Amino acid sequence: MNKWYKLDNAAKIFPSVTTDKRTNVFRLSVVLAEEVEPELLKEALNVTVGRFPSLKVRMKRGLFWYYLEENHAEANVYPESPHICQRLKRKENNGYLFKVSYHSSRINLEVFHSLTDGSGALEFLKAIVFNYLLLAGKDVDGENLILTSDIENVYEEAQDSFIKNYKPSLKNNKRDPKALQFRGNYYDDLYLSLITGEVSVPKLKEVAHRYSATISEFLTACLLYSGRNMTHLFKGRGKPLQIFIPVNLRKYFPSRTLRNFSLFISAGMMPNEEWDFETILQHVKNVFAEELTKEKLQERIVANVTIEKNIFLRLVPLFIKELVLKIGYSAWGDKLNTMTFSNIGVVKLPKSMEPHVRKFIFTNGASKTSPVNVGGISYRDRMQITFAGAIRERDLHREFYRLLSSFGLEVLIETNELEV
Amino acid sequence: MKKCSKCNLLHNTTRKSCPLCFEILEDLDGKDFQGPDYPRPVPEPSSYNVLLRIIAFLSVIAVFVSALVNALTYSKTKTLWSLIVVLGVVYFWVLLRSTFKAKVNVGLKLVIQMLMLSSLVVGIDAVSGFSRWSLNYVVPFLSMASLLAIIAVLLGKVKFAEYLLYLLAAVILGFIPFILWLVNLIDVLWPSLAAASLSFATIIGMIVFADKETKEELKKRFHI
């Protein structure tokens, strides 16, 4: 019998609103110490995916909703494409909703957001790397930090934790306002630019602590500060510069799920506000303190699940739902944020794996409807802050990295081919 | 390692100029770029199907010319024969795109064929005096043919469940001619009754022969 899963609450919207220009794909990359061998990688991938039943799926259309069904096909690995975070077509890649690719010593895992969020994907990537190193004859040990094949997969890993934390008594109908949107010269063929800045985590922490802020708060403030005067980059007047910050809910609500369990909070400011850096950072800290409480987050969860529980919505056939969602999302959903800053946090690897793994990079996929997004990920004592851009303009990136540098941080920049 | 003195940023790159402010980079230690690099994009060849475009062009011209001639001679002929041309062209394009080219389930293709052919013949019937030959005979037989074709396709298929949704659609469509007879839109009973009977028999067959997997598939497809 084929296992099957309903889409989780956050995943439900993505298949209906995904197009070539709005791919809803993000990418986690890992750079190993040695060249990647494709055959081994493929073997490791197929060993690993057997341990993750909630990811070993393909998407199917039902009459009312999409759903995920066990996929018996083999998962393939591909040479890395210059085009990052492209739409994952359902028929490609044997129906899998992720794509593993390699380029010299780098392994990339691109994931369609209906499948899982950054934390789930990171667990998967760590397990792939672990199995790869094992197959390559390296002496590595999981040290209980990796979901290895001998650790039982439990039903809670496939749980929709949004539903689990639904409490009808909590209600919150706060609506986010529309935000400034980027404008600029788009690359051809949906190409994305990639600019990664590497900084030292202890130094970054020290600077952030000078303002008694966390790294996420500090970097969000840096983004707002860098963007506040760049009127030429944005369209829309009288709207705030708004940054969405995804929050990993597993930190607030106990959950083992490997599916989506995150939400956005949003920090913003009016671009004409004459605020200095301290004021902006204080504002961001206030927003974080206010929004990142269990009660507030649960209110957001409830608001999202309430929509899904509406019986009239559920009984509308899928093709009509899709039509409405497409129109609604273009008119409203795309317009709520200027950009997204997603910080995956610290990757903890077993000591025995560390010599074989040089760094992790998180690319928060951009696209035509959301042209600039930022992703952060830390491993050992280095943090990689990556801009993905669908537009050629990189003034914001420059101001941001220069700002970091002005705090006394040493920033090492790497890019993909930008002048195409 | 290279450095941009204007940005005060370090660069690990093979570039000559700063990717952010375009100043010329200063080489710090003469060491080469530390990999891995990123694959270089090659411009995608634009796809341009000449044949398809010629057919598209001719389709539009054919519709336009026949509509024009029809309009100019309408006082003499009193029929909207150009609608037949329009329907024919539309059907031709569905045949081309959906039936021959699309990589979708055969069951879906058969259901689409049945619907399109039905609308084509009903359209021709309606334009040429509406003597109801299409509804009386063609539509019931088309629905039976598509239902039998889907059954024939799915017999012996391992992935039986994949065709279930379309089998159900064909079954429901099979009842439509009979319903039309009930509301007096059709005056010959036997073809539509035959179609309805075949649909009914199929339903009974589905219930009797359905295994666990089929029921599971229905649960999946129809979960709300």
XYZ file of C-alpha atoms in Angstrom, chain A residues 49-371:
323
model
C 15.733 9.159 1.060
C 14.656 5.733 2.290
C 15.073 7.040 5.827
C 12.858 10.081 5.103
C 9.461 8.728 4.022
C 7.851 12.171 4.162
C 10.346 13.379 1.535
C 10.210 10.217 -0.596
C 7.064 11.431 -2.287
C 5.615 12.779 -5.495
C 2.782 15.239 -5.783
C -0.630 14.257 -7.117
C -3.810 16.127 -7.905
C -6.949 15.168 -6.096
C -10.370 16.546 -6.812
C -10.180 19.007 -3.900
C -6.503 19.223 -2.902
C -3.079 18.176 -3.991
C -1.529 15.422 -1.942
C 1.812 13.654 -1.565
C 2.136 9.985 -2.410
C 4.996 7.587 -1.818
C 7.441 7.631 -4.719
C 9.037 4.312 -5.577
C 11.276 5.676 -8.308
C 14.989 6.196 -7.942
C 16.193 9.710 -7.141
C 18.810 11.114 -9.529
C 21.682 13.522 -9.081
C 22.482 16.153 -11.698
C 25.436 18.337 -12.606
C 24.785 21.775 -11.138
C 22.899 24.075 -13.441
C 24.014 27.704 -13.728
C 20.373 28.533 -13.152
C 19.725 28.436 -9.438
C 16.422 27.677 -7.735
C 14.504 27.077 -10.936
C 11.017 25.687 -10.802
C 11.019 21.963 -10.061
C 8.738 20.509 -12.677
C 6.603 17.660 -11.403
C 7.422 15.258 -14.212
C 11.151 15.853 -14.007
C 13.410 14.084 -11.562
C 11.076 11.090 -11.324
C 8.491 13.208 -9.548
C 10.636 14.120 -6.553
C 10.074 17.571 -5.107
C 13.751 18.108 -4.484
C 16.775 18.077 -6.745
C 20.303 17.170 -5.759
C 23.124 18.511 -7.906
C 26.899 18.691 -7.671
C 29.689 20.880 -8.971
C 33.302 20.104 -8.128
C 33.259 19.883 -4.304
C 29.778 21.348 -3.794
C 26.525 19.459 -3.260
C 23.277 21.390 -3.692
C 19.862 20.400 -2.454
C 17.067 22.402 -4.038
C 13.707 21.931 -2.397
C 10.191 22.877 -3.409
C 8.598 24.533 -0.408
C 5.547 22.247 -0.343
C 7.818 19.442 0.755
C 9.492 20.949 3.780
C 11.100 24.101 5.157
C 14.743 24.977 5.738
C 15.108 22.962 8.942
C 13.635 19.804 7.417
C 15.800 20.199 4.316
C 18.903 20.728 6.455
C 18.317 17.464 8.311
C 17.984 15.748 4.943
C 21.131 17.328 3.514
C 23.143 16.465 6.625
C 22.041 12.835 6.314
C 22.942 12.779 2.592
C 26.409 14.123 3.348
C 26.843 11.653 6.190
C 25.908 8.696 3.991
C 28.063 10.047 1.189
C 31.115 10.269 3.441
C 30.376 6.807 4.769
C 30.209 5.396 1.227
C 33.387 7.263 0.337
C 35.115 5.233 3.043
C 35.520 8.050 5.536
C 35.535 7.222 9.211
C 32.472 9.183 10.321
C 30.025 8.654 13.106
C 26.536 10.129 13.469
C 27.000 11.014 17.149
C 23.193 11.290 17.333
C 23.313 14.545 15.360
C 22.321 12.905 12.085
C 19.134 11.027 11.281
C 20.915 7.871 10.206
C 19.178 4.822 8.795
C 19.361 2.954 12.104
C 17.381 5.634 13.971
C 13.703 4.715 13.554
C 11.616 7.149 11.592
C 8.613 8.022 13.680
C 5.176 9.188 12.654
C 5.827 12.559 14.269
C 8.366 13.353 11.570
C 5.545 13.458 9.028
C 3.196 15.380 11.267
C 1.448 18.583 10.309
C 2.418 20.479 13.439
C 0.324 23.481 12.439
C -2.823 21.417 12.902
C -1.490 20.043 16.152
C -1.131 23.545 17.577
C -4.523 24.740 16.416
C -6.619 26.232 19.193
C -9.855 27.756 17.948
C -10.074 30.067 20.956
C -7.104 32.100 19.715
C -7.884 34.534 16.951
C -5.825 37.183 15.263
C -6.988 38.940 12.163
C -4.102 41.320 11.834
C -3.327 41.971 8.222
C 0.104 42.888 6.969
C 0.233 46.086 4.920
C 1.500 46.152 1.353
C 5.201 46.852 1.071
C 7.680 48.448 -1.321
C 8.641 46.235 -4.254
C 11.992 46.005 -6.002
C 12.327 47.154 -9.557
C 15.272 46.808 -11.845
C 16.756 45.110 -14.857
C 15.919 41.446 -14.780
C 18.402 38.853 -15.934
C 17.482 36.852 -19.051
C 16.189 33.290 -18.829
C 15.214 33.656 -15.137
C 18.867 33.677 -14.149
C 19.717 34.444 -10.514
C 22.801 36.180 -9.220
C 24.392 34.864 -6.073
C 26.531 36.993 -3.774
C 27.792 35.413 -0.584
C 29.555 37.273 2.185
C 31.444 35.249 4.739
C 31.888 36.696 8.223
C 33.231 35.355 11.462
C 30.467 34.301 13.850
C 32.245 35.267 17.103
C 33.069 38.723 15.735
C 29.536 39.203 14.427
C 28.168 38.140 17.796
C 30.468 40.591 19.542
C 29.287 43.470 17.360
C 25.635 42.498 17.811
C 26.106 42.190 21.546
C 27.525 45.710 21.614
C 23.951 46.734 20.801
C 22.614 43.879 22.995
C 20.953 42.328 19.939
C 20.940 38.837 18.459
C 22.596 38.147 15.126
C 19.228 37.957 13.349
C 18.070 41.253 14.825
C 21.364 42.917 13.980
C 21.405 41.707 10.368
C 17.749 42.629 9.827
C 18.536 46.133 11.057
C 21.551 46.255 8.728
C 19.323 45.335 5.774
C 16.779 48.018 6.665
C 19.509 50.586 7.207
C 21.144 49.754 3.858
C 17.860 49.853 1.975
C 16.235 52.888 3.528
C 17.628 55.483 1.117
C 17.587 53.506 -2.103
C 14.436 54.934 -3.599
C 15.627 54.137 -7.117
C 15.507 50.407 -6.302
C 11.867 50.368 -5.295
C 8.444 51.047 -6.731
C 5.403 52.041 -4.734
C 5.094 55.262 -2.779
C 4.124 55.688 0.857
C 4.712 52.021 1.553
C 7.100 50.577 4.100
C 10.308 48.720 3.401
C 9.232 45.399 4.831
C 11.391 42.371 5.580
C 9.897 38.972 6.246
C 11.825 36.848 8.700
C 10.864 33.155 8.717
C 10.723 31.696 12.213
C 11.429 28.064 12.929
C 8.457 27.104 15.094
C 10.166 23.968 16.351
C 11.958 26.247 18.806
C 8.670 27.392 20.314
C 6.425 24.349 19.939
C 7.961 20.936 20.542
C 7.866 19.070 17.245
C 9.898 16.487 15.396
C 8.305 17.199 12.080
C 10.379 17.131 8.902
C 7.678 18.962 6.994
C 6.926 22.683 7.002
C 6.756 24.195 10.430
C 7.734 27.820 10.135
C 6.057 31.182 9.788
C 6.985 34.730 8.952
C 7.244 37.670 11.211
C 7.794 40.983 9.566
C 9.897 44.017 10.441
C 9.676 47.207 8.455
C 10.065 50.951 8.374
C 9.046 53.836 6.180
C 11.977 54.618 3.876
C 11.712 58.387 4.407
C 12.110 58.008 8.166
C 15.342 59.742 9.239
C 16.385 57.045 11.645
C 19.971 56.318 12.608
C 21.218 52.777 12.971
C 20.544 52.538 16.720
C 16.934 53.603 16.281
C 16.365 51.055 13.523
C 17.968 48.292 15.546
C 15.877 49.230 18.586
C 12.772 49.129 16.393
C 13.714 45.668 15.070
C 14.389 44.454 18.602
C 10.967 45.667 19.681
C 9.293 43.883 16.761
C 11.154 40.665 17.523
C 10.360 40.862 21.239
C 6.708 41.508 20.504
C 6.183 38.919 17.789
C 8.396 36.100 18.988
C 6.277 34.974 21.863
C 4.524 31.646 22.013
C 1.096 33.300 22.209
C 1.638 35.599 19.221
C 3.042 32.806 17.099
C 0.215 30.492 18.014
C -2.273 33.196 17.024
C -0.649 33.259 13.601
C -0.791 29.483 13.352
C -4.469 29.529 14.263
C -5.210 32.226 11.698
C -3.596 30.118 8.966
C -5.225 26.858 9.983
C -8.649 28.505 10.283
C -8.590 29.253 6.553
C -7.783 25.654 5.773
C -10.549 24.376 8.033
C -13.259 26.344 6.265
C -15.628 23.684 4.922
C -16.808 25.778 1.962
C -13.253 26.319 0.822
C -12.533 22.632 1.205
C -15.482 21.596 -0.944
C -14.539 23.807 -3.883
C -12.906 21.720 -6.645
C -9.165 22.168 -6.937
C -9.118 23.863 -10.330
C -11.360 26.645 -9.043
C -9.320 26.970 -5.841
C -6.197 27.275 -7.953
C -7.669 30.021 -10.086
C -8.716 32.049 -7.039
C -5.397 31.492 -5.261
C -3.424 32.536 -8.348
C -5.324 35.778 -8.710
C -5.303 36.493 -4.981
C -1.633 35.753 -4.596
C -0.591 38.015 -7.459
C -2.769 40.836 -6.213
C -1.939 40.530 -2.561
C 0.400 37.760 -1.430
C 3.376 38.878 -3.505
C 3.084 42.446 -2.334
C 3.407 42.063 1.415
C 7.165 42.031 1.678
C 10.049 43.782 0.010
C 12.386 40.900 0.687
C 12.870 37.932 2.963
C 15.769 37.389 5.308
C 15.919 33.783 6.380
C 18.529 32.745 8.888
C 18.771 28.975 9.184
C 21.054 29.301 12.206
C 23.940 27.120 13.230
C 24.588 23.761 11.566
C 25.854 21.264 14.100
C 27.772 18.391 12.600
C 29.390 15.440 14.367
C 33.059 16.071 15.177
C 34.057 13.230 12.887
C 32.365 14.911 9.896
C 33.787 18.390 10.396
C 37.157 17.821 8.671
C 35.306 16.720 5.517
C 32.872 19.618 5.333
C 34.113 23.129 4.572
C 30.991 25.233 4.556
C 27.247 25.482 4.130
C 25.489 28.053 1.957
C 21.784 28.794 2.116
C 20.189 30.417 -0.922
C 16.773 31.825 -0.272
C 15.504 31.574 -3.839
C 14.523 34.773 -5.556
C 12.313 35.090 -8.598
C 10.594 37.650 -10.744
C 7.928 38.365 -8.138
C 10.391 38.558 -5.254
C 13.625 39.679 -6.882
